[in-house]
Amino acid sequence: MSFTALHRAVGATPDPLTDDLLDAAVAAGTTEASDLGWKAQLPPAKGLTQTDFPKDVAAMANSGGGLIVYGVEESQKAATGRVDAGEFDETYERTLRSAAITAVSPPVFGLNVHRLEADGKRAIAVEVPASIDGPHLIYRTTTSARPSGMTPTPCG
């Protein structure tokens, strides 16, 4: 049983994440919040650590946890419709989990990944747990003179 930002937005009780719950949140024009983010497409698996994914995970872990939903279009932060998030398989899921561990310091463990699909439109909801290990920072490769070649960036 889960109770996520989607459940809260539509007034649902703790239950598994479902397409019906996502559809209700989209139909209501649910607005992004510190614990809910809408994304239309999954980021590319190759180079995932250099996308916004680690930053989003770190920010949500720093602020009490949350949900990143891929497969939802938004306008001015309000959900406007469902779209196909893209190809998703077990390898991609491992890549997501790995990015939360290797590109965020301290690492964020325990992502819960939900696969949802309605009318051929795939959605992926990544549940980021709250963390007491923060603040979480992300590391991006830079060309600076730092010995490690990495620059910490605060999130949240």
JSON list of N, CA, C and O in Angstrom, two decimals, residues 106-141:
[
{"chain": "A", "resi": 106, "resn": "PRO", "atom": "N", "xyz": [24.86, 11.91, -0.01]},
{"chain": "A", "resi": 106, "resn": "PRO", "atom": "CA", "xyz": [24.88, 10.47, 0.13]},
{"chain": "A", "resi": 106, "resn": "PRO", "atom": "C", "xyz": [23.85, 9.82, -0.79]},
{"chain": "A", "resi": 106, "resn": "PRO", "atom": "O", "xyz": [22.87, 10.47, -1.18]},
{"chain": "A", "resi": 107, "resn": "PRO", "atom": "N", "xyz": [24.06, 8.56, -1.13]},
{"chain": "A", "resi": 107, "resn": "PRO", "atom": "CA", "xyz": [23.17, 7.88, -2.08]},
{"chain": "A", "resi": 107, "resn": "PRO", "atom": "C", "xyz": [21.72, 7.83, -1.57]},
{"chain": "A", "resi": 107, "resn": "PRO", "atom": "O", "xyz": [21.47, 7.82, -0.38]},
{"chain": "A", "resi": 108, "resn": "VAL", "atom": "N", "xyz": [20.79, 7.78, -2.52]},
{"chain": "A", "resi": 108, "resn": "VAL", "atom": "CA", "xyz": [19.38, 7.61, -2.19]},
{"chain": "A", "resi": 108, "resn": "VAL", "atom": "C", "xyz": [19.01, 6.17, -2.57]},
{"chain": "A", "resi": 108, "resn": "VAL", "atom": "O", "xyz": [19.00, 5.80, -3.74]},
{"chain": "A", "resi": 109, "resn": "PHE", "atom": "N", "xyz": [18.73, 5.38, -1.56]},
{"chain": "A", "resi": 109, "resn": "PHE", "atom": "CA", "xyz": [18.34, 3.98, -1.75]},
{"chain": "A", "resi": 109, "resn": "PHE", "atom": "C", "xyz": [16.82, 3.86, -1.64]},
{"chain": "A", "resi": 109, "resn": "PHE", "atom": "O", "xyz": [16.17, 4.72, -1.05]},
{"chain": "A", "resi": 110, "resn": "GLY", "atom": "N", "xyz": [16.28, 2.80, -2.16]},
{"chain": "A", "resi": 110, "resn": "GLY", "atom": "CA", "xyz": [14.87, 2.48, -1.93]},
{"chain": "A", "resi": 110, "resn": "GLY", "atom": "C", "xyz": [13.88, 3.12, -2.88]},
{"chain": "A", "resi": 110, "resn": "GLY", "atom": "O", "xyz": [12.71, 3.27, -2.53]},
{"chain": "A", "resi": 111, "resn": "LEU", "atom": "N", "xyz": [14.33, 3.50, -4.09]},
{"chain": "A", "resi": 111, "resn": "LEU", "atom": "CA", "xyz": [13.35, 3.99, -5.07]},
{"chain": "A", "resi": 111, "resn": "LEU", "atom": "C", "xyz": [12.32, 2.90, -5.32]},
{"chain": "A", "resi": 111, "resn": "LEU", "atom": "O", "xyz": [12.66, 1.72, -5.41]},
{"chain": "A", "resi": 112, "resn": "ASN", "atom": "N", "xyz": [11.08, 3.30, -5.44]},
{"chain": "A", "resi": 112, "resn": "ASN", "atom": "CA", "xyz": [10.01, 2.37, -5.77]},
{"chain": "A", "resi": 112, "resn": "ASN", "atom": "C", "xyz": [9.50, 2.77, -7.15]},
{"chain": "A", "resi": 112, "resn": "ASN", "atom": "O", "xyz": [9.04, 3.90, -7.33]},
{"chain": "A", "resi": 113, "resn": "VAL", "atom": "N", "xyz": [9.63, 1.89, -8.12]},
{"chain": "A", "resi": 113, "resn": "VAL", "atom": "CA", "xyz": [9.28, 2.21, -9.50]},
{"chain": "A", "resi": 113, "resn": "VAL", "atom": "C", "xyz": [7.98, 1.50, -9.86]},
{"chain": "A", "resi": 113, "resn": "VAL", "atom": "O", "xyz": [7.85, 0.29, -9.70]},
{"chain": "A", "resi": 114, "resn": "HIS", "atom": "N", "xyz": [7.01, 2.29, -10.36]},
{"chain": "A", "resi": 114, "resn": "HIS", "atom": "CA", "xyz": [5.69, 1.76, -10.73]},
{"chain": "A", "resi": 114, "resn": "HIS", "atom": "C", "xyz": [5.49, 1.92, -12.23]},
{"chain": "A", "resi": 114, "resn": "HIS", "atom": "O", "xyz": [5.69, 3.01, -12.77]},
{"chain": "A", "resi": 115, "resn": "ARG", "atom": "N", "xyz": [5.10, 0.85, -12.89]},
{"chain": "A", "resi": 115, "resn": "ARG", "atom": "CA", "xyz": [4.80, 0.89, -14.32]},
{"chain": "A", "resi": 115, "resn": "ARG", "atom": "C", "xyz": [3.29, 0.95, -14.49]},
{"chain": "A", "resi": 115, "resn": "ARG", "atom": "O", "xyz": [2.56, 0.12, -13.97]},
{"chain": "A", "resi": 116, "resn": "LEU", "atom": "N", "xyz": [2.84, 1.96, -15.21]},
{"chain": "A", "resi": 116, "resn": "LEU", "atom": "CA", "xyz": [1.40, 2.15, -15.46]},
{"chain": "A", "resi": 116, "resn": "LEU", "atom": "C", "xyz": [1.19, 2.25, -16.96]},
{"chain": "A", "resi": 116, "resn": "LEU", "atom": "O", "xyz": [2.01, 2.80, -17.68]},
{"chain": "A", "resi": 117, "resn": "GLU", "atom": "N", "xyz": [0.07, 1.74, -17.44]},
{"chain": "A", "resi": 117, "resn": "GLU", "atom": "CA", "xyz": [-0.21, 1.85, -18.87]},
{"chain": "A", "resi": 117, "resn": "GLU", "atom": "C", "xyz": [-1.71, 1.88, -19.09]},
{"chain": "A", "resi": 117, "resn": "GLU", "atom": "O", "xyz": [-2.45, 1.09, -18.53]},
{"chain": "A", "resi": 118, "resn": "ALA", "atom": "N", "xyz": [-2.13, 2.83, -19.93]},
{"chain": "A", "resi": 118, "resn": "ALA", "atom": "CA", "xyz": [-3.53, 2.94, -20.31]},
{"chain": "A", "resi": 118, "resn": "ALA", "atom": "C", "xyz": [-3.59, 3.34, -21.77]},
{"chain": "A", "resi": 118, "resn": "ALA", "atom": "O", "xyz": [-2.92, 4.29, -22.20]},
{"chain": "A", "resi": 119, "resn": "ASP", "atom": "N", "xyz": [-4.38, 2.63, -22.54]},
{"chain": "A", "resi": 119, "resn": "ASP", "atom": "CA", "xyz": [-4.58, 2.95, -23.96]},
{"chain": "A", "resi": 119, "resn": "ASP", "atom": "C", "xyz": [-3.27, 3.12, -24.71]},
{"chain": "A", "resi": 119, "resn": "ASP", "atom": "O", "xyz": [-3.11, 4.04, -25.52]},
{"chain": "A", "resi": 120, "resn": "GLY", "atom": "N", "xyz": [-2.29, 2.24, -24.42]},
{"chain": "A", "resi": 120, "resn": "GLY", "atom": "CA", "xyz": [-1.01, 2.29, -25.11]},
{"chain": "A", "resi": 120, "resn": "GLY", "atom": "C", "xyz": [-0.10, 3.41, -24.67]},
{"chain": "A", "resi": 120, "resn": "GLY", "atom": "O", "xyz": [0.96, 3.61, -25.25]},
{"chain": "A", "resi": 121, "resn": "LYS", "atom": "N", "xyz": [-0.47, 4.14, -23.66]},
{"chain": "A", "resi": 121, "resn": "LYS", "atom": "CA", "xyz": [0.37, 5.24, -23.14]},
{"chain": "A", "resi": 121, "resn": "LYS", "atom": "C", "xyz": [1.03, 4.77, -21.85]},
{"chain": "A", "resi": 121, "resn": "LYS", "atom": "O", "xyz": [0.37, 4.63, -20.83]},
{"chain": "A", "resi": 122, "resn": "ARG", "atom": "N", "xyz": [2.34, 4.54, -21.95]},
{"chain": "A", "resi": 122, "resn": "ARG", "atom": "CA", "xyz": [3.10, 4.08, -20.79]},
{"chain": "A", "resi": 122, "resn": "ARG", "atom": "C", "xyz": [3.46, 5.26, -19.90]},
{"chain": "A", "resi": 122, "resn": "ARG", "atom": "O", "xyz": [3.83, 6.32, -20.37]},
{"chain": "A", "resi": 123, "resn": "ALA", "atom": "N", "xyz": [3.34, 5.02, -18.59]},
{"chain": "A", "resi": 123, "resn": "ALA", "atom": "CA", "xyz": [3.78, 6.00, -17.59]},
{"chain": "A", "resi": 123, "resn": "ALA", "atom": "C", "xyz": [4.63, 5.26, -16.57]},
{"chain": "A", "resi": 123, "resn": "ALA", "atom": "O", "xyz": [4.38, 4.10, -16.27]},
{"chain": "A", "resi": 124, "resn": "ILE", "atom": "N", "xyz": [5.63, 5.94, -16.09]},
{"chain": "A", "resi": 124, "resn": "ILE", "atom": "CA", "xyz": [6.51, 5.40, -15.06]},
{"chain": "A", "resi": 124, "resn": "ILE", "atom": "C", "xyz": [6.49, 6.38, -13.89]},
{"chain": "A", "resi": 124, "resn": "ILE", "atom": "O", "xyz": [6.75, 7.57, -14.06]},
{"chain": "A", "resi": 125, "resn": "ALA", "atom": "N", "xyz": [6.15, 5.87, -12.71]},
{"chain": "A", "resi": 125, "resn": "ALA", "atom": "CA", "xyz": [6.14, 6.70, -11.51]},
{"chain": "A", "resi": 125, "resn": "ALA", "atom": "C", "xyz": [7.29, 6.24, -10.62]},
{"chain": "A", "resi": 125, "resn": "ALA", "atom": "O", "xyz": [7.37, 5.06, -10.26]},
{"chain": "A", "resi": 126, "resn": "VAL", "atom": "N", "xyz": [8.19, 7.15, -10.31]},
{"chain": "A", "resi": 126, "resn": "VAL", "atom": "CA", "xyz": [9.34, 6.84, -9.46]},
{"chain": "A", "resi": 126, "resn": "VAL", "atom": "C", "xyz": [9.09, 7.47, -8.10]},
{"chain": "A", "resi": 126, "resn": "VAL", "atom": "O", "xyz": [9.06, 8.70, -7.96]},
{"chain": "A", "resi": 127, "resn": "GLU", "atom": "N", "xyz": [8.90, 6.61, -7.12]},
{"chain": "A", "resi": 127, "resn": "GLU", "atom": "CA", "xyz": [8.63, 7.05, -5.76]},
{"chain": "A", "resi": 127, "resn": "GLU", "atom": "C", "xyz": [9.98, 7.19, -5.03]},
{"chain": "A", "resi": 127, "resn": "GLU", "atom": "O", "xyz": [10.72, 6.23, -4.90]},
{"chain": "A", "resi": 128, "resn": "VAL", "atom": "N", "xyz": [10.28, 8.41, -4.61]},
{"chain": "A", "resi": 128, "resn": "VAL", "atom": "CA", "xyz": [11.54, 8.71, -3.93]},
{"chain": "A", "resi": 128, "resn": "VAL", "atom": "C", "xyz": [11.25, 8.76, -2.43]},
{"chain": "A", "resi": 128, "resn": "VAL", "atom": "O", "xyz": [10.39, 9.53, -1.99]},
{"chain": "A", "resi": 129, "resn": "PRO", "atom": "N", "xyz": [11.96, 7.95, -1.64]},
{"chain": "A", "resi": 129, "resn": "PRO", "atom": "CA", "xyz": [11.69, 7.96, -0.21]},
{"chain": "A", "resi": 129, "resn": "PRO", "atom": "C", "xyz": [12.24, 9.20, 0.48]},
{"chain": "A", "resi": 129, "resn": "PRO", "atom": "O", "xyz": [13.19, 9.82, 0.00]},
{"chain": "A", "resi": 130, "resn": "ALA", "atom": "N", "xyz": [11.65, 9.55, 1.59]},
{"chain": "A", "resi": 130, "resn": "ALA", "atom": "CA", "xyz": [12.21, 10.60, 2.44]},
{"chain": "A", "resi": 130, "resn": "ALA", "atom": "C", "xyz": [13.53, 10.08, 2.97]},
{"chain": "A", "resi": 130, "resn": "ALA", "atom": "O", "xyz": [13.72, 8.88, 3.10]},
{"chain": "A", "resi": 131, "resn": "SER", "atom": "N", "xyz": [14.45, 10.98, 3.25]},
{"chain": "A", "resi": 131, "resn": "SER", "atom": "CA", "xyz": [15.76, 10.55, 3.71]},
{"chain": "A", "resi": 131, "resn": "SER", "atom": "C", "xyz": [16.20, 11.37, 4.91]},
{"chain": "A", "resi": 131, "resn": "SER", "atom": "O", "xyz": [16.05, 12.59, 4.93]},
{"chain": "A", "resi": 132, "resn": "ILE", "atom": "N", "xyz": [16.78, 10.69, 5.88]},
{"chain": "A", "resi": 132, "resn": "ILE", "atom": "CA", "xyz": [17.35, 11.38, 7.03]},
{"chain": "A", "resi": 132, "resn": "ILE", "atom": "C", "xyz": [18.85, 11.59, 6.84]},
{"chain": "A", "resi": 132, "resn": "ILE", "atom": "O", "xyz": [19.52, 12.15, 7.68]},
{"chain": "A", "resi": 133, "resn": "ASP", "atom": "N", "xyz": [19.38, 11.11, 5.71]},
{"chain": "A", "resi": 133, "resn": "ASP", "atom": "CA", "xyz": [20.82, 11.18, 5.44]},
{"chain": "A", "resi": 133, "resn": "ASP", "atom": "C", "xyz": [21.24, 12.47, 4.74]},
{"chain": "A", "resi": 133, "resn": "ASP", "atom": "O", "xyz": [22.39, 12.61, 4.38]},
{"chain": "A", "resi": 134, "resn": "GLY", "atom": "N", "xyz": [20.32, 13.40, 4.51]},
{"chain": "A", "resi": 134, "resn": "GLY", "atom": "CA", "xyz": [20.62, 14.60, 3.75]},
{"chain": "A", "resi": 134, "resn": "GLY", "atom": "C", "xyz": [21.50, 15.57, 4.51]},
{"chain": "A", "resi": 134, "resn": "GLY", "atom": "O", "xyz": [21.85, 15.33, 5.65]},
{"chain": "A", "resi": 135, "resn": "PRO", "atom": "N", "xyz": [21.87, 16.64, 3.89]},
{"chain": "A", "resi": 135, "resn": "PRO", "atom": "CA", "xyz": [21.40, 17.02, 2.57]},
{"chain": "A", "resi": 135, "resn": "PRO", "atom": "C", "xyz": [22.09, 16.20, 1.47]},
{"chain": "A", "resi": 135, "resn": "PRO", "atom": "O", "xyz": [23.25, 15.84, 1.58]},
{"chain": "A", "resi": 136, "resn": "HIS", "atom": "N", "xyz": [21.31, 15.90, 0.46]},
{"chain": "A", "resi": 136, "resn": "HIS", "atom": "CA", "xyz": [21.82, 15.16, -0.69]},
{"chain": "A", "resi": 136, "resn": "HIS", "atom": "C", "xyz": [22.33, 16.15, -1.73]},
{"chain": "A", "resi": 136, "resn": "HIS", "atom": "O", "xyz": [21.70, 17.17, -1.97]},
{"chain": "A", "resi": 137, "resn": "LEU", "atom": "N", "xyz": [23.47, 15.84, -2.30]},
{"chain": "A", "resi": 137, "resn": "LEU", "atom": "CA", "xyz": [24.07, 16.65, -3.36]},
{"chain": "A", "resi": 137, "resn": "LEU", "atom": "C", "xyz": [24.20, 15.77, -4.60]},
{"chain": "A", "resi": 137, "resn": "LEU", "atom": "O", "xyz": [24.26, 14.55, -4.49]},
{"chain": "A", "resi": 138, "resn": "ILE", "atom": "N", "xyz": [24.25, 16.42, -5.75]},
{"chain": "A", "resi": 138, "resn": "ILE", "atom": "CA", "xyz": [24.52, 15.67, -6.97]},
{"chain": "A", "resi": 138, "resn": "ILE", "atom": "C", "xyz": [25.92, 15.99, -7.44]},
{"chain": "A", "resi": 138, "resn": "ILE", "atom": "O", "xyz": [26.46, 17.05, -7.13]},
{"chain": "A", "resi": 139, "resn": "TYR", "atom": "N", "xyz": [26.48, 15.08, -8.17]},
{"chain": "A", "resi": 139, "resn": "TYR", "atom": "CA", "xyz": [27.82, 15.27, -8.72]},
{"chain": "A", "resi": 139, "resn": "TYR", "atom": "C", "xyz": [27.75, 15.21, -10.23]},
{"chain": "A", "resi": 139, "resn": "TYR", "atom": "O", "xyz": [27.24, 14.25, -10.80]},
{"chain": "A", "resi": 140, "resn": "ARG", "atom": "N", "xyz": [28.21, 16.26, -10.86]},
{"chain": "A", "resi": 140, "resn": "ARG", "atom": "CA", "xyz": [28.24, 16.33, -12.32]},
{"chain": "A", "resi": 140, "resn": "ARG", "atom": "C", "xyz": [29.69, 16.47, -12.76]},
{"chain": "A", "resi": 140, "resn": "ARG", "atom": "O", "xyz": [30.45, 17.22, -12.17]},
{"chain": "A", "resi": 141, "resn": "THR", "atom": "N", "xyz": [30.04, 15.78, -13.82]},
{"chain": "A", "resi": 141, "resn": "THR", "atom": "CA", "xyz": [31.38, 15.88, -14.36]},
{"chain": "A", "resi": 141, "resn": "THR", "atom": "C", "xyz": [31.60, 17.28, -14.90]},
{"chain": "A", "resi": 141, "resn": "THR", "atom": "O", "xyz": [30.75, 17.83, -15.58]}
]
